[in-house]
Amino acid sequence: MIWLGIDTANIPLSIAIVEDGKVITEENTSAKINHSLRAMPAIEEAFKRVNLTPADIDVIAVAEGPGSYTGVRIGVTIAKTLAWTLKKPLVGVSSLKALAMNGLFFNGLVCPLIDARRNHVYAGLFEMKNGIVTEKMEDQHILIEDLLENLRKVEEPILFIGTDVALYEEMIKEMLEERAVIAPVQFNLPRASSLIYVAEQMETKEEVHHFVPEYRRIAEAEANWLKAQRDK
Amino acid sequence: MNKDQYILGIETSCDETAASVIKNGTEIVSNVVASQIESQKRFGGVVPEIASRHHVEQITIVIDEALEQANLLPGDLDAVAVTEGPGLVGALLVGINAAKAFAFAHQLPLIGVHHIAGHVYANQLVQEMEFPLLALIVSGGHTELVLMKEHGSFEVIGETRDDAAGEAYDKVARVLNLPYPGGPEIDRLASESETAIEFPRAWLEADSYDFSFSGLKSAVINYKHNLDQKGESVNPAHVAAGFQESVVDVLTVKTKRAAEQFKVKQVIAAGGVAANKQLRASLTETFSALNIPFYVPPISLCTDNAAMIAAAGTSMYNHGVRSTLAMNGRPGMELTSWNK
């Protein structure tokens, strides 16, 4: 069984190929290079490195969001096009859950976090116990203060993961004090092999035409329009 | 005998998700367009983020349909051509990344096409091009006069300095409270009106082939504002007729002057505004009097479509032009010749 994993949901890029439970290649970068320049070349290089062709792939996993709208769309477009045209199943995985896997052995709560600007973040919350993951909160777009206020009510230590955590580190430590653990830098990049690890435990989709990103946020114009309809 | 050539075209530069297969650069085998007009109507114009979201929903469905209608398998194709720019960057990126993934999956050559080159080559699907050729491109995003001395050679001799013609149509339609998209609505009202309000024409410098429509747009706004202040009502049909007369007059006179100066053998019009009935009639009449062949593709090939991208892509393919998997969306891409 050969898996291709693609994560372009945020600034980091991760591409992995996993063959029969072995990670045979993985590229992780966070170079602020537009994903349209790097994603497909990185996929092509990964195949070359392990001497496989696109047709050898059995199933594709992709980070479906949340994250940068454009970033998510690039990964999802590549993944669904490959899956459709090669007639392979597709699995969409939360980009936050994939990132949370970097804290799989933390034994406590893990909060993966992605900056969404204007003091908002995309965040999830997972409980890790001896390598078992339990989702404690749905992925959401939330004001950072509100997120931290909610997290103040829990008593366990919380591990914060993600390259954007640094933006809010002070506020996190102030609100949660010693219960807040900030992941060291080497655990901040999402890994496509982790994405595949999550995907392996999920159901695959054979019908990929209707596969779309999980933006976790309605487009601004759409929100304004809906509000105008309600106010009518 | 040479084998037939099949090129897949993909276009997502604005609010149409489109895919098409073209045979030998001139024959439409399939041409699929998924329009977002119903969704974008809610906003009175194209919202880039909404456009990009719809493209992701539609992209594989549209390509699948294009191959299905053509009754071809990916392996039967010679190359994949996709709009590289100009356009809305987020929208472009969906088509580009689908094209790249498809090309990679089947190890096909990839070609990035300029949207305007596509509009010009839409004509190749209805009429053999003859050079030198003058193309008038008029759409929501573009107003350009392009001189072609041979296949793949482009010289932009005039362009808009502010609003595109189609943009002016949409803005004036909004001022008149007409439904979106405004172009067809103004065209319809104008054709029914016997009276036309006199609005200015922006000729610019005597020898210039450039265009300007923002002054005309302001004149329409001022006219309405003045009547509003006097408490008088505006007759939208009279305004539409006057506005359209000004646009069509400038476009026709400049295109005619360029055609004469460069002694072209053919004049073509393309782009969404080339669907305008009054413009088509005015250009047809002008060039028939001059005995210069004038062609305008059917409306389905004037508005954004992928057949035109595949048609231009075929010429590029045969000139050895190739793109790499590192292709990016280029919102401000310039039209350059591929026949150097």
XYZ file of C-alpha atoms in Angstrom:
572
model
C 0.000 0.000 0.000
C 1.509 3.318 -1.103
C 0.293 6.656 0.318
C 1.015 10.159 -0.927
C 0.557 12.903 1.688
C 0.262 16.610 0.851
C 0.111 19.542 3.293
C 0.182 23.097 1.906
C -2.460 24.507 4.275
C -0.135 27.123 5.740
C 3.361 28.505 5.201
C 5.080 25.139 5.801
C 5.075 22.597 2.977
C 5.166 18.875 3.633
C 5.126 16.052 1.110
C 5.548 12.399 2.075
C 5.283 8.968 0.532
C 4.608 6.061 2.894
C 4.992 2.512 1.592
C 3.621 -0.413 3.621
C 3.868 1.506 6.879
C 7.350 2.919 6.177
C 8.031 6.582 5.543
C 10.212 6.296 2.431
C 10.492 10.010 1.725
C 9.394 13.221 3.372
C 10.148 16.863 2.633
C 9.390 19.533 5.213
C 10.093 23.169 4.472
C 8.919 26.475 5.837
C 10.582 28.906 3.494
C 7.736 31.326 2.728
C 7.851 30.281 -0.923
C 4.504 30.367 -2.699
C 3.108 26.827 -2.706
C 2.278 27.084 -6.387
C 6.011 27.363 -7.100
C 7.038 24.504 -4.799
C 4.219 22.001 -4.232
C 4.150 20.165 -7.583
C 7.948 20.217 -8.052
C 8.279 18.782 -4.513
C 5.797 16.021 -5.358
C 7.656 15.240 -8.577
C 10.988 15.129 -6.716
C 9.553 12.832 -4.028
C 8.459 10.310 -6.666
C 11.846 10.455 -8.417
C 13.731 10.013 -5.144
C 11.974 6.733 -4.379
C 11.742 5.604 -7.996
C 7.953 5.499 -8.163
C 5.518 6.861 -10.751
C 2.187 8.582 -10.089
C 0.313 5.449 -11.127
C 1.990 3.497 -8.278
C 0.071 5.496 -5.661
C -2.784 3.642 -3.951
C -4.325 6.420 -1.892
C -3.840 10.161 -1.318
C -4.113 12.124 1.940
C -4.357 15.909 2.000
C -4.541 18.609 4.647
C -8.066 19.928 4.003
C -7.700 23.045 6.201
C -8.166 25.209 8.070
C -5.399 27.607 7.161
C -4.473 30.019 4.402
C -7.370 29.933 1.915
C -5.051 29.890 -1.080
C -2.661 27.404 0.521
C -5.467 24.985 1.362
C -6.868 25.284 -2.167
C -3.521 24.502 -3.802
C -3.125 21.263 -1.812
C -6.757 20.228 -2.204
C -6.778 21.010 -5.944
C -3.621 18.963 -6.540
C -4.881 16.085 -4.368
C -8.357 15.884 -5.865
C -7.067 16.201 -9.424
C -4.539 13.390 -8.874
C -7.113 11.214 -7.090
C -9.767 11.742 -9.749
C -7.579 11.279 -12.812
C -5.592 8.325 -11.392
C -8.843 6.819 -10.023
C -7.485 6.585 -6.459
C -9.321 7.222 -3.206
C -8.723 10.424 -1.249
C -8.709 11.224 2.466
C -9.004 14.766 3.805
C -7.409 15.363 7.192
C -7.695 18.411 9.431
C -4.501 20.430 9.105
C -4.767 21.093 12.854
C -5.068 17.418 13.742
C -2.074 16.589 11.556
C -0.068 19.274 13.372
C -1.275 18.022 16.771
C 0.336 14.633 16.025
C 3.696 16.249 16.796
C 2.553 16.118 20.433
C 1.301 12.521 20.311
C 3.332 11.495 23.370
C 2.712 14.570 25.464
C 0.149 12.956 27.814
C -2.103 15.959 28.257
C -3.940 18.354 26.014
C -2.485 19.515 22.722
C -3.607 22.765 21.121
C -2.421 23.195 17.514
C -2.725 26.802 16.481
C -2.586 28.734 13.200
C -2.735 32.520 13.011
C -5.790 33.852 11.152
C -4.957 37.580 11.624
C -6.944 40.282 13.436
C -6.297 38.489 16.766
C -8.013 35.362 15.505
C -6.590 31.876 15.242
C -7.595 28.522 13.853
C -7.304 26.108 16.731
C -8.159 22.566 17.735
C -7.832 20.674 21.005
C -6.798 17.045 21.391
C -6.255 14.845 24.398
C -3.228 12.565 24.127
C -2.976 9.519 26.352
C -0.333 6.889 25.691
C -0.462 7.534 21.985
C -4.268 7.572 21.814
C -5.816 10.762 20.387
C -9.219 12.091 21.455
C -10.720 15.193 19.885
C -11.869 17.569 22.648
C -13.048 20.542 20.573
C -14.061 21.018 16.975
C -11.529 22.886 14.801
C -12.524 26.516 14.841
C -11.810 30.090 13.890
C -11.749 31.929 17.207
C -10.552 35.095 18.904
C -7.296 34.224 20.705
C -8.593 35.717 23.976
C -11.734 33.569 23.798
C -9.704 30.438 23.114
C -7.408 31.066 26.072
C -10.371 31.933 28.290
C -11.924 28.542 27.441
C -8.640 26.758 28.075
C -8.322 28.390 31.526
C -11.206 26.199 32.677
C -9.286 22.953 32.149
C -6.762 21.771 34.678
C -4.361 19.667 32.642
C -1.164 20.976 31.075
C -1.631 22.170 27.477
C 0.984 21.880 24.766
C 0.802 24.608 22.101
C 2.098 23.613 18.671
C 2.646 25.584 15.483
C 4.957 28.165 13.930
C 2.427 30.894 14.792
C 2.377 30.128 18.546
C 5.299 32.530 18.936
C 2.974 35.410 17.986
C 0.813 34.769 21.059
C 3.367 33.212 23.432
C 3.264 36.045 25.951
C -0.517 36.090 26.131
C -0.673 32.283 26.447
C 1.793 32.236 29.349
C 0.057 35.121 31.058
C -3.382 33.507 30.924
C -2.468 29.860 31.547
C 0.697 30.339 33.584
C 2.638 27.142 34.273
C 0.007 24.917 32.607
C 1.060 26.264 29.205
C 3.825 24.336 27.482
C 5.270 25.812 24.300
C 6.539 23.203 21.840
C 10.196 23.575 20.858
C 10.792 24.662 17.258
C 11.445 21.207 15.793
C 7.853 20.202 16.606
C 6.195 23.148 14.893
C 6.158 21.931 11.286
C 3.273 19.754 10.122
C 4.481 16.430 8.729
C 2.767 14.757 5.807
C 3.707 11.378 7.302
C 1.623 12.301 10.373
C -1.177 13.316 8.024
C -1.024 9.851 6.465
C -0.918 8.285 9.962
C -4.224 10.016 10.782
C -5.682 9.236 7.350
C -4.958 5.524 7.721
C -7.496 5.399 10.545
C -10.160 7.232 8.548
C -12.594 6.317 5.824
C -11.446 6.956 2.277
C -13.594 8.783 -0.294
C -13.935 7.151 -3.691
C -16.010 10.025 -5.045
C -13.595 12.956 -5.150
C -15.408 15.478 -7.391
C -17.248 16.999 -4.438
C -14.280 17.059 -2.102
C -13.726 20.641 -0.901
C -11.561 22.414 1.688
C -12.672 22.833 5.310
C -12.168 26.584 5.549
C -13.799 26.783 9.003
C -14.772 30.279 8.081
C -17.311 31.700 5.700
C -15.994 34.140 3.068
C -16.384 37.750 4.191
C -18.623 38.751 1.265
C -20.848 35.751 1.937
C -21.114 36.630 5.648
C -22.077 40.213 4.790
C -24.638 38.994 2.293
C -26.199 36.585 4.804
C -26.369 39.357 7.377
C -28.066 41.651 4.857
C -30.630 38.906 4.141
C -31.379 38.518 7.848
C -31.708 42.274 8.345
C -34.202 42.564 5.491
C -0.354 11.511 -42.672
C 0.276 13.289 -39.418
C -1.489 12.111 -36.323
C -4.281 14.372 -35.033
C -3.290 16.689 -32.226
C -5.450 16.988 -29.106
C -4.848 19.698 -26.508
C -6.741 20.020 -23.221
C -7.390 23.634 -22.201
C -8.228 24.828 -18.670
C -9.369 28.355 -17.752
C -10.176 29.735 -14.266
C -8.952 33.340 -14.437
C -12.201 34.936 -13.276
C -15.640 33.477 -12.580
C -15.958 30.687 -15.149
C -14.531 27.223 -14.513
C -13.838 25.886 -17.980
C -12.207 22.950 -19.760
C -12.103 22.019 -23.427
C -10.433 19.698 -25.887
C -9.332 21.126 -29.248
C -8.294 19.054 -32.246
C -5.463 20.333 -34.451
C -5.798 23.833 -33.030
C -9.004 24.663 -34.861
C -11.718 22.115 -34.120
C -13.732 22.115 -30.887
C -14.141 18.564 -29.662
C -15.604 19.583 -26.309
C -16.136 22.902 -24.553
C -17.441 22.895 -20.974
C -18.073 26.038 -18.931
C -19.419 26.152 -15.359
C -20.553 29.692 -14.707
C -20.735 31.238 -11.231
C -22.967 34.053 -12.369
C -25.910 33.017 -10.179
C -23.729 33.031 -7.064
C -21.796 36.224 -7.896
C -25.074 38.054 -8.695
C -25.672 38.293 -4.950
C -22.657 40.561 -4.617
C -23.218 42.684 -7.734
C -19.813 41.665 -9.077
C -17.143 38.999 -8.869
C -15.806 38.464 -5.337
C -12.348 36.874 -5.715
C -12.558 34.582 -2.657
C -15.997 33.321 -3.691
C -14.722 32.745 -7.238
C -11.786 30.686 -5.961
C -14.042 28.591 -3.722
C -16.364 27.777 -6.617
C -13.432 26.829 -8.844
C -12.266 24.162 -6.352
C -15.805 22.756 -6.235
C -16.068 22.548 -10.025
C -12.597 21.962 -11.420
C -12.391 18.153 -11.684
C -16.063 17.878 -12.685
C -15.492 20.255 -15.587
C -12.282 18.577 -16.818
C -13.922 15.162 -16.492
C -16.878 16.361 -18.544
C -14.597 17.821 -21.242
C -12.768 14.486 -21.652
C -16.036 12.552 -21.497
C -17.657 14.651 -24.247
C -14.498 14.367 -26.343
C -14.560 10.623 -25.745
C -10.835 10.714 -25.044
C -8.575 9.284 -22.358
C -5.799 11.382 -20.802
C -3.273 9.310 -22.758
C -4.814 10.470 -26.057
C -3.859 14.082 -25.310
C -0.718 15.791 -26.601
C -0.513 18.521 -23.959
C -2.343 20.502 -21.273
C -2.744 24.273 -21.716
C -3.881 26.493 -18.853
C -4.442 30.215 -18.311
C -1.358 31.488 -16.453
C -2.553 35.127 -16.259
C -3.697 37.812 -16.117
C -6.679 37.395 -13.808
C -7.589 36.901 -10.155
C -4.586 35.169 -8.630
C -6.520 32.869 -6.283
C -8.781 31.832 -9.143
C -5.892 31.287 -11.570
C -4.112 29.061 -9.030
C -6.937 26.503 -8.982
C -6.778 25.936 -12.745
C -2.980 26.022 -12.763
C -2.584 23.475 -9.977
C -5.196 21.177 -11.491
C -3.394 21.439 -14.852
C -0.051 20.692 -13.227
C -1.358 17.687 -11.279
C -3.087 16.351 -14.409
C 0.013 16.877 -16.578
C 2.200 15.201 -13.946
C -0.169 12.251 -13.503
C -0.066 11.487 -17.226
C 3.407 12.838 -18.005
C 2.042 15.387 -20.482
C 3.678 18.664 -21.557
C 2.294 21.739 -19.769
C 1.757 25.148 -21.400
C 0.894 28.403 -19.616
C -1.275 30.619 -21.818
C -1.938 34.377 -21.655
C -5.672 34.986 -21.299
C -5.723 37.637 -24.054
C -3.797 35.399 -26.457
C -6.619 32.967 -25.777
C -9.291 35.535 -26.657
C -7.467 36.304 -29.921
C -7.150 32.610 -30.789
C -10.868 32.041 -30.156
C -11.152 33.251 -33.751
C -8.953 30.451 -34.991
C -11.835 28.147 -34.022
C -14.199 29.790 -36.518
C -11.981 31.347 -39.172
C -8.415 30.839 -40.397
C -6.352 33.835 -39.215
C -4.701 36.033 -41.875
C -1.869 38.430 -41.165
C -1.287 41.244 -40.520
C -4.283 41.032 -38.231
C -5.801 43.528 -35.818
C -7.604 42.255 -32.734
C -9.883 44.341 -30.531
C -10.140 42.706 -27.104
C -12.956 44.076 -24.955
C -14.047 42.471 -21.698
C -14.635 43.158 -18.024
C -10.912 43.193 -17.404
C -9.409 44.254 -20.733
C -9.660 46.796 -23.512
C -6.803 46.336 -25.952
C -5.895 46.700 -29.605
C -3.400 44.015 -30.574
C -1.505 43.875 -33.881
C -0.353 40.448 -35.070
C 2.106 40.094 -37.951
C 2.121 36.291 -37.786
C 1.061 33.421 -35.508
C 2.253 33.946 -31.935
C 3.414 37.519 -32.505
C 1.676 40.238 -30.510
C 2.104 43.977 -30.343
C -0.239 45.837 -28.013
C -0.777 49.150 -29.833
C -3.464 50.476 -27.514
C -4.942 49.717 -24.124
C -7.150 51.307 -21.517
C -5.557 53.805 -19.172
C -8.188 53.304 -16.483
C -11.339 51.178 -16.553
C -11.854 48.333 -18.988
C -14.905 48.777 -21.214
C -16.760 45.942 -19.468
C -15.914 47.427 -16.079
C -17.490 50.726 -17.170
C -20.585 48.787 -18.257
C -20.854 47.101 -14.856
C -20.364 50.351 -12.951
C -22.900 52.274 -15.037
C -25.359 49.405 -14.685
C -24.974 49.660 -10.911
C -25.631 53.422 -11.023
C -28.816 52.691 -12.994
C -29.775 49.896 -10.564
C -29.716 47.292 -13.317
C -29.141 43.629 -12.450
C -25.654 42.074 -12.680
C -24.021 41.495 -15.140
C -24.716 44.960 -16.504
C -23.449 44.605 -20.081
C -26.270 42.590 -21.627
C -28.835 44.657 -19.700
C -27.476 47.996 -20.986
C -27.259 46.562 -24.510
C -30.910 45.500 -24.325
C -32.168 48.814 -22.915
C -30.099 50.804 -25.433
C -31.494 48.841 -28.357
C -35.053 49.635 -27.234
C -34.442 53.344 -26.772
C -35.104 55.958 -29.448
C -33.478 58.693 -27.384
C -29.839 58.812 -26.285
C -28.375 61.261 -23.768
C -25.251 62.894 -25.203
C -22.168 61.808 -23.207
C -18.523 62.726 -23.927
C -16.042 60.566 -25.863
C -12.465 60.225 -24.650
C -10.342 60.393 -27.815
C -7.072 61.133 -25.949
C -4.119 62.294 -28.130
C -4.782 62.401 -31.860
C -2.419 59.516 -32.682
C -3.180 57.401 -29.604
C -4.849 54.010 -29.731
C -5.306 54.014 -25.973
C -8.717 54.123 -24.324
C -10.210 55.774 -21.262
C -13.650 55.082 -19.873
C -13.535 56.508 -16.363
C -14.483 60.023 -17.571
C -17.529 58.633 -19.324
C -18.496 56.713 -16.212
C -18.188 59.920 -14.129
C -20.292 61.820 -16.678
C -23.067 59.264 -16.265
C -22.843 59.465 -12.470
C -22.917 63.317 -12.596
C -25.870 63.307 -14.950
C -27.867 61.088 -12.602
C -26.754 63.092 -9.583
C -27.928 66.364 -11.168
C -31.353 64.962 -11.970
C -31.621 63.424 -8.487
C -30.927 66.830 -6.931
C -33.622 68.423 -9.024
C -35.951 65.653 -7.937
C -36.332 64.451 -11.539
C -36.275 60.795 -12.453
C -33.665 59.254 -14.716
C -34.738 57.289 -17.775
C -32.352 54.310 -17.647
C -32.904 53.451 -21.319
C -31.912 56.947 -22.477
C -28.777 56.840 -20.314
C -27.926 53.296 -21.441
C -28.284 54.309 -25.089
C -26.092 57.402 -24.679
C -23.441 55.543 -22.698
C -23.320 52.683 -25.171
C -23.123 55.062 -28.154
C -20.058 56.706 -26.628
C -18.312 53.382 -25.941
C -19.123 51.889 -29.338
C -18.140 55.084 -31.169
C -14.679 55.262 -29.564
C -14.001 51.537 -29.994
C -15.099 51.591 -33.642
C -13.245 54.753 -34.692
C -9.946 53.704 -33.056
C -10.126 50.180 -34.428
C -10.865 51.542 -37.909
C -7.962 54.003 -37.786
C -5.542 51.267 -36.636
C -6.774 48.858 -39.308
C -6.116 51.459 -41.998
C -2.740 52.567 -40.649
C -1.368 49.028 -40.379
C -3.064 47.851 -43.598
C -4.353 44.700 -41.952
C -5.881 41.810 -43.869
C -8.281 40.873 -41.084
C -9.912 42.475 -38.066
C -11.230 40.383 -35.215
C -13.050 41.210 -32.013
C -13.030 39.098 -28.870
C -13.814 39.200 -25.164
C -17.084 39.409 -23.275
C -18.018 42.886 -24.555
C -17.593 41.618 -28.133
C -20.903 39.892 -27.444
C -22.507 43.361 -27.443
C -24.938 43.602 -30.358
C -24.452 47.276 -31.109
C -20.658 46.955 -31.099
C -20.815 43.931 -33.397
C -23.132 45.781 -35.772
C -21.004 48.935 -35.798
C -17.744 47.062 -36.496
C -19.373 44.856 -39.123
C -20.745 47.881 -40.973
C -17.485 49.853 -40.743
C -15.244 47.095 -42.057
C -17.637 45.927 -44.702
C -17.530 49.489 -46.115
C -13.719 49.286 -46.095
C -13.692 45.807 -47.593
C -11.607 44.458 -44.715
C -12.801 41.050 -43.502
C -14.138 41.363 -39.944
C -14.831 38.385 -37.703
C -16.248 38.009 -34.256
C -16.663 34.576 -32.695
C -20.056 33.353 -31.498
C -20.950 34.637 -28.021
C -20.000 31.343 -26.341
C -16.424 31.876 -27.574
C -16.372 35.608 -26.717
C -16.977 35.113 -23.026
C -14.327 33.263 -21.012
C -13.877 29.678 -22.135
C -11.157 27.050 -22.292
C -11.437 26.291 -26.019
C -9.632 29.553 -26.752
C -6.889 28.626 -24.249
C -6.424 25.250 -25.938
C -6.403 26.949 -29.374
C -3.655 29.394 -28.343
C -1.954 26.544 -26.462
C -1.806 24.498 -29.654
C 0.091 27.250 -31.484
C 2.451 27.583 -28.496
C 2.910 23.810 -28.329
C 3.857 23.711 -31.998
C 6.347 26.537 -31.411
C 8.002 24.441 -28.694
C 6.785 26.526 -25.746
C 6.678 24.532 -22.479
C 6.042 25.444 -18.854
C 7.374 23.675 -15.771
C 5.583 22.339 -12.702
C 6.780 25.500 -10.923
C 4.281 27.629 -12.888
C 2.735 30.331 -10.728
C -0.395 32.406 -11.241
C 0.538 35.738 -12.792
C -2.239 38.278 -12.164
C -0.458 41.066 -14.060
C 1.073 38.923 -16.822
C 2.100 40.805 -19.957
C 1.237 39.586 -23.427
C 4.471 38.480 -25.095
C 5.091 36.799 -28.430
C 5.946 33.129 -28.550
C 7.069 33.316 -32.139
C 10.479 34.928 -31.714
